[in-house]
Tab-separated table of C-alpha atoms and ligand atoms in Angstrom:
chain	number	residue	atom	x	y	z
A	674	MET	CA	122.503	78.650	116.587
A	675	LYS	CA	119.037	77.169	116.597
A	676	VAL	CA	116.623	79.942	115.629
A	677	LEU	CA	112.814	79.814	115.665
A	678	VAL	CA	111.305	82.365	113.275
A	679	ALA	CA	107.625	83.140	113.937
A	680	GLY	CA	106.441	84.701	110.667
A	681	ALA	CA	108.803	82.722	108.420
A	682	THR	CA	106.403	82.926	105.457
A	683	GLY	CA	106.034	86.723	105.553
A	684	ALA	CA	107.789	89.293	103.398
A	685	LEU	CA	110.573	89.673	105.954
A	686	GLY	CA	110.660	85.976	106.886
A	687	LYS	CA	111.199	84.931	103.268
A	688	GLN	CA	114.334	87.078	103.118
A	689	LEU	CA	115.500	86.272	106.627
A	690	VAL	CA	115.311	82.468	106.656
A	691	PRO	CA	117.675	81.825	103.697
A	692	LYS	CA	120.157	84.376	105.087
A	693	LEU	CA	120.169	82.636	108.474
A	694	ALA	CA	120.601	79.254	106.800
A	695	ALA	CA	123.496	80.641	104.732
A	696	HIS	CA	125.131	81.782	107.979
A	697	GLY	CA	125.041	78.187	109.185
A	698	HIS	CA	122.145	78.518	111.634
A	699	GLU	CA	119.586	75.784	112.131
A	700	VAL	CA	116.249	77.473	111.422
A	701	VAL	CA	112.721	76.419	112.301
A	702	GLY	CA	110.011	78.461	110.570
A	703	MET	CA	106.589	78.816	112.128
A	704	THR	CA	103.322	79.070	110.173
A	705	ARG	CA	99.628	78.543	110.886
A	706	SER	CA	99.138	76.514	107.715
A	707	GLU	CA	99.988	72.889	107.017
A	708	SER	CA	99.957	73.908	103.340
A	709	LYS	CA	102.970	76.204	103.828
A	710	ARG	CA	105.285	73.469	105.120
A	711	GLU	CA	106.798	72.947	101.672
A	712	ALA	CA	107.457	76.677	101.184
A	713	ILE	CA	109.326	76.787	104.492
A	714	LEU	CA	111.436	73.766	103.535
A	715	ASP	CA	112.267	75.536	100.255
A	716	LEU	CA	113.506	78.554	102.227
A	717	GLY	CA	115.972	76.312	104.064
A	718	ALA	CA	114.127	75.842	107.370
A	719	THR	CA	112.240	73.077	109.158
A	720	PRO	CA	108.524	73.910	109.359
A	721	ALA	CA	106.551	74.015	112.600
A	722	VAL	CA	102.790	74.569	112.556
A	723	ALA	CA	101.223	76.658	115.327
A	724	ASP	CA	98.865	79.557	115.821
A	725	ALA	CA	100.816	82.262	117.646
A	726	LEU	CA	97.609	83.366	119.378
A	727	ASP	CA	97.238	79.944	120.994
A	728	ALA	CA	99.435	79.754	124.097
A	729	GLU	CA	99.430	75.955	124.225
A	730	GLN	CA	100.403	75.510	120.588
A	731	VAL	CA	103.233	78.033	120.985
A	732	ALA	CA	104.448	76.369	124.181
A	733	ARG	CA	104.413	72.952	122.499
A	734	VAL	CA	106.393	74.078	119.439
A	735	VAL	CA	108.954	76.023	121.470
A	736	ALA	CA	109.402	73.120	123.910
A	737	GLU	CA	109.933	70.711	121.003
A	738	VAL	CA	112.352	72.964	119.128
A	739	GLU	CA	114.300	74.317	122.135
A	740	PRO	CA	115.610	77.304	120.188
A	741	GLU	CA	118.454	79.520	121.388
A	742	VAL	CA	116.834	82.523	119.696
A	743	ILE	CA	113.167	83.357	119.019
A	744	VAL	CA	112.315	85.897	116.307
A	745	HIS	CA	108.856	87.503	116.256
A	746	GLU	CA	107.915	88.783	112.772
A	747	LEU	CA	104.153	88.291	113.009
A	748	THR	CA	101.614	90.539	111.411
A	749	ALA	CA	98.088	90.198	110.026
A	750	LEU	CA	97.534	92.916	107.486
A	751	SER	CA	96.280	91.131	104.408
A	752	GLY	CA	92.831	92.118	103.208
A	753	ASP	CA	91.300	95.569	103.331
A	754	PHE	CA	93.829	98.186	104.329
A	755	ASP	CA	91.562	100.890	105.702
A	756	LEU	CA	93.711	103.645	107.175
A	757	ARG	CA	90.727	105.744	108.197
A	758	HIS	CA	89.930	102.948	110.679
A	759	PHE	CA	93.566	102.338	111.520
A	760	ASP	CA	93.076	100.514	114.837
A	761	ARG	CA	90.426	98.253	113.287
A	762	THR	CA	92.789	97.407	110.414
A	763	PHE	CA	95.562	96.623	112.904
A	764	ALA	CA	93.342	94.823	115.460
A	765	GLU	CA	94.715	91.331	114.819
A	766	THR	CA	98.272	92.609	114.374
A	767	ASN	CA	97.869	94.294	117.753
A	768	ARG	CA	96.890	90.947	119.279
A	769	LEU	CA	100.019	89.472	117.703
A	770	ARG	CA	102.028	92.307	119.292
A	771	THR	CA	100.522	91.756	122.739
A	772	GLU	CA	99.113	88.236	123.257
A	773	ALA	CA	101.456	86.437	120.842
A	774	THR	CA	104.436	88.310	122.302
A	775	ASP	CA	103.433	87.068	125.754
A	776	HIS	CA	103.021	83.485	124.501
A	777	LEU	CA	106.397	83.493	122.765
A	778	LEU	CA	108.128	85.106	125.737
A	779	ALA	CA	106.621	82.644	128.213
A	780	ALA	CA	107.506	79.663	126.039
A	781	GLY	CA	110.991	81.060	125.416
A	782	ARG	CA	111.578	81.592	129.105
A	783	ALA	CA	110.600	77.994	129.831
A	784	VAL	CA	113.388	76.721	127.551
A	785	GLY	CA	115.835	79.519	128.428
A	786	VAL	CA	116.248	81.280	125.063
A	787	LYS	CA	119.383	83.420	124.953
A	788	ARG	CA	117.916	86.111	122.762
A	789	PHE	CA	114.416	87.273	121.757
A	790	VAL	CA	114.195	89.537	118.698
A	791	ALA	CA	110.897	91.237	117.889
A	792	GLN	CA	109.701	93.714	115.280
A	793	SER	CA	108.304	97.166	115.859
A	794	TYR	CA	107.821	100.271	113.726
A	795	ALA	CA	110.027	103.329	113.181
A	796	GLY	CA	108.456	106.646	112.289
A	797	TRP	CA	104.857	107.584	113.032
A	798	PRO	CA	104.845	106.185	116.627
A	799	ALA	CA	107.445	108.789	117.672
A	800	GLU	CA	106.626	112.097	119.333
A	801	ARG	CA	105.705	114.853	116.874
A	802	THR	CA	107.617	117.718	118.468
A	803	GLY	CA	111.262	118.728	118.115
A	804	GLY	CA	113.540	117.779	115.235
A	805	PRO	CA	112.459	115.874	112.109
A	806	VAL	CA	114.515	112.720	112.823
A	807	LYS	CA	114.264	110.718	116.053
A	808	SER	CA	116.619	108.334	117.816
A	809	GLU	CA	115.657	105.346	119.970
A	810	ASP	CA	115.989	107.585	123.048
A	811	ASP	CA	113.236	109.973	121.957
A	812	PRO	CA	109.809	109.295	123.464
A	813	LEU	CA	106.856	107.796	121.623
A	814	ASP	CA	103.932	110.089	120.815
A	815	PRO	CA	102.277	110.965	124.138
A	816	ALA	CA	99.055	112.117	122.417
A	817	PRO	CA	98.525	110.133	119.202
A	818	PRO	CA	95.458	110.686	117.012
A	819	GLU	CA	92.510	108.710	118.345
A	820	ALA	CA	92.395	106.296	115.401
A	821	VAL	CA	95.899	104.911	116.114
A	822	ARG	CA	95.780	104.741	119.920
A	823	SER	CA	95.336	100.969	120.323
A	824	THR	CA	98.002	100.324	117.717
A	825	LEU	CA	100.505	102.570	119.486
A	826	GLU	CA	99.593	100.933	122.802
A	827	ALA	CA	100.320	97.499	121.301
A	828	ILE	CA	103.688	98.726	120.006
A	829	ARG	CA	104.478	100.194	123.420
A	830	TYR	CA	103.465	96.910	125.062
A	831	LEU	CA	105.658	94.783	122.792
A	832	GLU	CA	108.662	97.062	123.201
A	833	SER	CA	108.497	97.145	126.973
A	834	ALA	CA	107.707	93.414	127.360
A	835	VAL	CA	110.668	92.419	125.177
A	836	THR	CA	113.271	94.866	126.477
A	837	GLY	CA	111.999	94.254	130.025
A	838	ALA	CA	112.546	90.473	129.817
A	839	ASP	CA	115.632	90.453	132.027
A	840	TRP	CA	116.162	86.678	131.724
A	841	THR	CA	117.116	87.017	128.030
A	842	GLU	CA	118.656	89.497	125.600
A	843	GLY	CA	115.451	91.278	124.499
A	844	VAL	CA	115.977	93.108	121.197
A	845	VAL	CA	113.374	95.260	119.447
A	846	LEU	CA	113.844	96.232	115.801
A	847	ARG	CA	111.853	99.258	114.696
A	848	TYR	CA	111.718	98.772	110.950
A	849	GLY	CA	111.000	101.632	108.577
A	850	GLY	CA	108.381	101.190	105.848
A	851	PHE	CA	109.370	98.121	103.837
A	852	TYR	CA	109.882	98.212	100.097
A	853	GLY	CA	111.129	95.503	97.741
A	854	PRO	CA	110.083	91.921	96.944
A	855	GLY	CA	106.942	90.723	98.733
A	856	THR	CA	106.143	94.135	100.258
A	857	ASN	CA	103.476	96.619	99.252
A	858	PHE	CA	106.088	98.567	97.274
A	859	ALA	CA	106.944	95.870	94.742
A	860	PRO	CA	106.257	95.748	91.002
A	861	GLU	CA	103.948	92.746	91.188
A	862	GLY	CA	101.070	92.822	93.640
A	863	GLY	CA	102.445	95.865	95.438
A	864	GLU	CA	99.382	97.787	96.604
A	865	MET	CA	101.300	100.988	97.155
A	866	VAL	CA	102.785	100.891	93.652
A	867	GLU	CA	99.287	100.444	92.232
A	868	THR	CA	97.853	103.260	94.366
A	869	VAL	CA	100.640	105.635	93.307
A	870	ARG	CA	100.221	104.590	89.646
A	871	LYS	CA	96.501	105.367	89.800
A	872	ARG	CA	97.237	108.747	91.452
A	873	LYS	CA	95.212	107.662	94.482
A	874	PHE	CA	98.008	108.538	96.937
A	875	PRO	CA	97.950	112.335	97.192
A	876	VAL	CA	100.243	114.689	99.088
A	877	VAL	CA	98.077	116.083	101.891
A	878	GLY	CA	98.590	119.623	103.164
A	879	SER	CA	102.254	120.584	103.464
A	880	GLY	CA	103.419	116.981	102.950
A	881	ALA	CA	105.936	117.755	105.708
A	882	GLY	CA	105.477	114.424	107.525
A	883	VAL	CA	108.854	112.650	107.502
A	884	TRP	CA	108.935	108.923	106.666
A	885	SER	CA	111.724	106.395	106.980
A	886	PHE	CA	112.001	103.436	104.627
A	887	VAL	CA	114.104	100.308	104.474
A	888	HIS	CA	114.653	97.815	101.665
A	889	ILE	CA	113.356	94.428	102.812
A	890	GLU	CA	116.756	92.776	102.157
A	891	ASP	CA	118.472	95.360	104.350
A	892	ALA	CA	115.866	94.784	107.059
A	893	ALA	CA	116.649	91.048	106.880
A	894	ASP	CA	120.423	91.694	107.081
A	895	ALA	CA	119.911	93.858	110.169
A	896	THR	CA	117.759	91.112	111.695
A	897	VAL	CA	120.521	88.536	111.132
A	898	ALA	CA	122.978	90.897	112.882
A	899	ALA	CA	120.544	91.362	115.789
A	900	ILE	CA	120.005	87.581	116.078
A	901	GLU	CA	123.749	86.953	116.139
A	902	HIS	CA	124.909	89.720	118.470
A	903	GLY	CA	122.137	92.205	119.364
A	904	ARG	CA	122.282	93.571	122.914
A	905	ARG	CA	119.127	94.311	124.919
A	906	GLY	CA	117.426	97.440	123.596
A	907	ILE	CA	115.687	99.110	120.675
A	908	TYR	CA	117.231	99.691	117.236
A	909	ASN	CA	115.866	101.727	114.331
A	910	ILE	CA	116.301	99.722	111.131
A	911	VAL	CA	115.858	102.381	108.470
A	912	ASP	CA	117.813	103.721	105.525
A	913	ASP	CA	120.053	106.810	105.573
A	914	GLU	CA	117.497	109.240	104.211
A	915	PRO	CA	114.362	110.084	106.187
A	916	ALA	CA	112.346	112.370	103.900
A	917	PRO	CA	109.141	114.383	103.867
A	918	VAL	CA	106.145	113.044	101.943
A	919	ALA	CA	106.340	116.084	99.623
A	920	GLU	CA	109.746	114.798	98.513
A	921	TRP	CA	109.537	110.984	98.467
A	922	LEU	CA	106.011	110.639	97.070
A	923	PRO	CA	106.693	112.505	93.785
A	924	ALA	CA	109.934	110.489	93.485
A	925	ALA	CA	107.988	107.246	94.042
A	926	ALA	CA	105.501	108.310	91.351
A	927	SER	CA	108.318	109.007	88.947
A	928	ALA	CA	109.973	105.641	89.777
A	929	VAL	CA	106.807	103.729	88.863
A	930	GLY	CA	106.243	105.818	85.718
A	931	ALA	CA	103.187	107.634	87.076
A	932	PRO	CA	102.330	111.324	86.757
A	933	PRO	CA	103.126	113.442	89.848
A	934	PRO	CA	100.760	112.881	92.802
A	935	ARG	CA	97.769	115.117	93.350
A	936	HIS	CA	97.821	117.620	96.210
A	937	LEU	CA	94.941	117.931	98.677
A	938	PRO	CA	94.505	120.701	101.220
A	939	ARG	CA	94.738	119.481	104.801
A	940	TRP	CA	91.035	119.983	105.547
A	941	LEU	CA	90.037	117.895	102.537
A	942	GLY	CA	92.567	115.190	103.433
A	943	ARG	CA	91.125	115.062	106.936
A	944	MET	CA	87.595	114.826	105.560
A	945	LEU	CA	88.413	112.051	103.086
A	946	ALA	CA	91.032	109.999	104.936
A	947	GLY	CA	90.712	111.030	108.577
A	948	GLU	CA	92.907	112.730	111.146
A	949	ALA	CA	95.485	109.944	111.552
A	950	VAL	CA	96.343	109.807	107.852
A	951	THR	CA	96.518	113.608	107.718
A	952	VAL	CA	98.925	113.631	110.650
A	953	MET	CA	101.059	110.986	108.915
A	954	MET	CA	101.217	113.167	105.840
A	955	THR	CA	102.043	116.371	107.663
A	956	GLU	CA	103.477	115.881	111.166
A	957	VAL	CA	105.187	112.545	111.782
A	958	ARG	CA	108.930	112.196	112.253
A	959	GLY	CA	111.548	109.969	110.662
A	960	ALA	CA	114.142	107.788	112.378
A	961	SER	CA	117.935	107.700	112.631
A	962	ASN	CA	119.882	104.478	111.991
A	963	ALA	CA	123.049	105.647	113.784
A	964	LYS	CA	122.658	103.201	116.701
A	965	ALA	CA	122.035	100.163	114.477
A	966	LYS	CA	125.089	101.029	112.379
A	967	ARG	CA	127.233	101.562	115.445
A	968	GLU	CA	126.087	98.658	117.602
A	969	LEU	CA	124.920	95.985	115.160
A	970	GLY	CA	127.696	96.678	112.650
A	971	TRP	CA	124.992	96.852	109.978
A	972	LYS	CA	124.862	99.157	106.983
A	973	PRO	CA	122.037	99.258	104.430
A	974	LYS	CA	123.059	98.137	100.933
A	975	HIS	CA	120.281	100.427	99.697
A	976	PRO	CA	121.196	103.596	101.612
A	977	SER	CA	118.372	105.636	100.100
A	978	TRP	CA	114.836	105.010	98.830
A	979	ARG	CA	115.815	107.620	96.195
A	980	GLU	CA	117.653	104.979	94.156
A	981	GLY	CA	116.001	102.006	95.894
A	982	PHE	CA	112.427	102.632	94.667
A	983	GLY	CA	113.620	102.800	91.066
A	984	GLN	CA	115.762	99.654	91.406
A	985	VAL	CA	112.822	97.696	92.799
A	986	VAL	CA	110.455	98.496	89.945
A	987	ALA	CA	113.100	98.389	87.194
B	416	NAP	N1	105.445	96.210	106.176
B	416	NAP	C1	106.122	97.178	106.759
B	416	NAP	O1	106.395	98.223	106.167
B	416	NAP	C2	106.584	97.003	108.193
B	416	NAP	C3	107.276	98.033	108.806
B	416	NAP	C4	107.692	97.893	110.122
B	416	NAP	C5	107.445	96.708	110.807
B	416	NAP	N2	106.785	95.700	110.191
B	416	NAP	C6	106.614	94.458	110.951
B	416	NAP	O2	107.585	93.520	110.505
B	416	NAP	C7	107.094	92.198	110.655
B	416	NAP	C8	107.252	91.438	109.342
B	416	NAP	O3	106.357	92.015	108.389
B	416	NAP	P1	106.006	91.301	107.026
B	416	NAP	O4	105.698	92.383	106.049
B	416	NAP	O5	107.061	90.291	106.718
B	416	NAP	O6	104.649	90.517	107.408
B	416	NAP	P2	103.744	89.613	106.452
B	416	NAP	O7	104.353	89.462	105.118
B	416	NAP	O8	102.345	90.127	106.573
B	416	NAP	O9	103.828	88.168	107.180
B	416	NAP	C9	103.103	87.904	108.313
B	416	NAP	C10	103.568	86.611	108.951
B	416	NAP	O10	102.871	86.439	110.175
B	416	NAP	C11	102.405	85.100	110.238
B	416	NAP	N3	101.209	85.038	111.066
B	416	NAP	C12	100.151	85.892	111.083
B	416	NAP	N4	99.257	85.522	112.020
B	416	NAP	C13	99.765	84.419	112.618
B	416	NAP	C14	99.317	83.575	113.678
B	416	NAP	N5	98.150	83.796	114.323
B	416	NAP	N6	100.080	82.531	114.032
B	416	NAP	C15	101.251	82.271	113.391
B	416	NAP	N7	101.731	83.033	112.379
B	416	NAP	C16	100.993	84.085	112.009
B	416	NAP	C17	102.162	84.679	108.822
B	416	NAP	O11	102.299	83.283	108.783
B	416	NAP	P3	101.273	82.271	108.038
B	416	NAP	O12	100.358	83.085	107.173
B	416	NAP	O13	102.180	81.372	107.259
B	416	NAP	O14	100.579	81.566	109.151
B	416	NAP	C18	103.317	85.384	108.096
B	416	NAP	O15	104.459	84.579	108.118
B	416	NAP	C19	105.642	92.331	111.093
B	416	NAP	O16	105.578	92.070	112.466
B	416	NAP	C20	105.277	93.775	110.770
B	416	NAP	O17	104.302	94.274	111.664
B	416	NAP	C21	106.359	95.816	108.893
């Protein structure tokens, strides 16, 4: 198939493009930068330069390429990662999840794409009541902390725009937290590894917030499966072991050779990092991958972060 990957130069894109090429697909990789053309060619794709926030540029590229599938893996999170001001940190990513989604959908509709695959997030956006692990059928958080409201709205927007596009097969992949090459949990340049090493990532309060992770290569494999035969709907792309912060954070520290994380009482966590971070440390829910396994025929090669973290930094 002819596949246009928006976000081909990102952590996920770099894994995804060579896998698609190896499966015999003709891939066009989108970037904003002329200077990244060569890198995209090296990944096995034809480069196309466009700003996803510019409707005309997107329409031009999509009309030229005439892809059968469009993949939306856009994000804008480089620079200061200030979780206290979560919505500010995610402001441009939220535009990519709303405006760029609209541009890609409109352009895709004009050329009649058969499938549209877009990223979302598994974990903290889910409701914070009931069991610790949520399926795709469970509702999103109806009353999120104030600092994450715009970000959750953007996620909600993307998910409903894509699955509601009845002229194509609209597939949403809710990835767990990425780890592995090119992500923030990687030995070189991985911000999270550095933060854990410096003991600047404490367990807050009970540490009962449940997180789901996925190795970036497994996320790319699931994306290939979704591109090839995903049916309209939402799929959690996470590993087999959602786990509370109080469990995975000490294991992550041990994997990177750091002393165990510090513990902060909830009130101090709230004071230093804000309500949203405190909620993520204490109340959020993890995600189940049962549907993705069943319907995409995908299985993570790294079934648990427990071994995966160590393998990545080894
Ligand atoms: N990191 C996680 O744990 C996680 C978890 C769940 C979901 N996700 C989502 O999964 C997707 C892939 O994440 P990632 O870590 O691979 O992202 P990444 O490494 O930050 O890559 C971002 C990509 O977006 C492109 N991009 C940004 N702004 C653009 C614009 N205006 N026009 C065109 N391209 C633009 C960049 O291309 P150029 O710089 O080449 O222009 C780059 O290829 C993202 O949508 C992210 O939100 C991530």
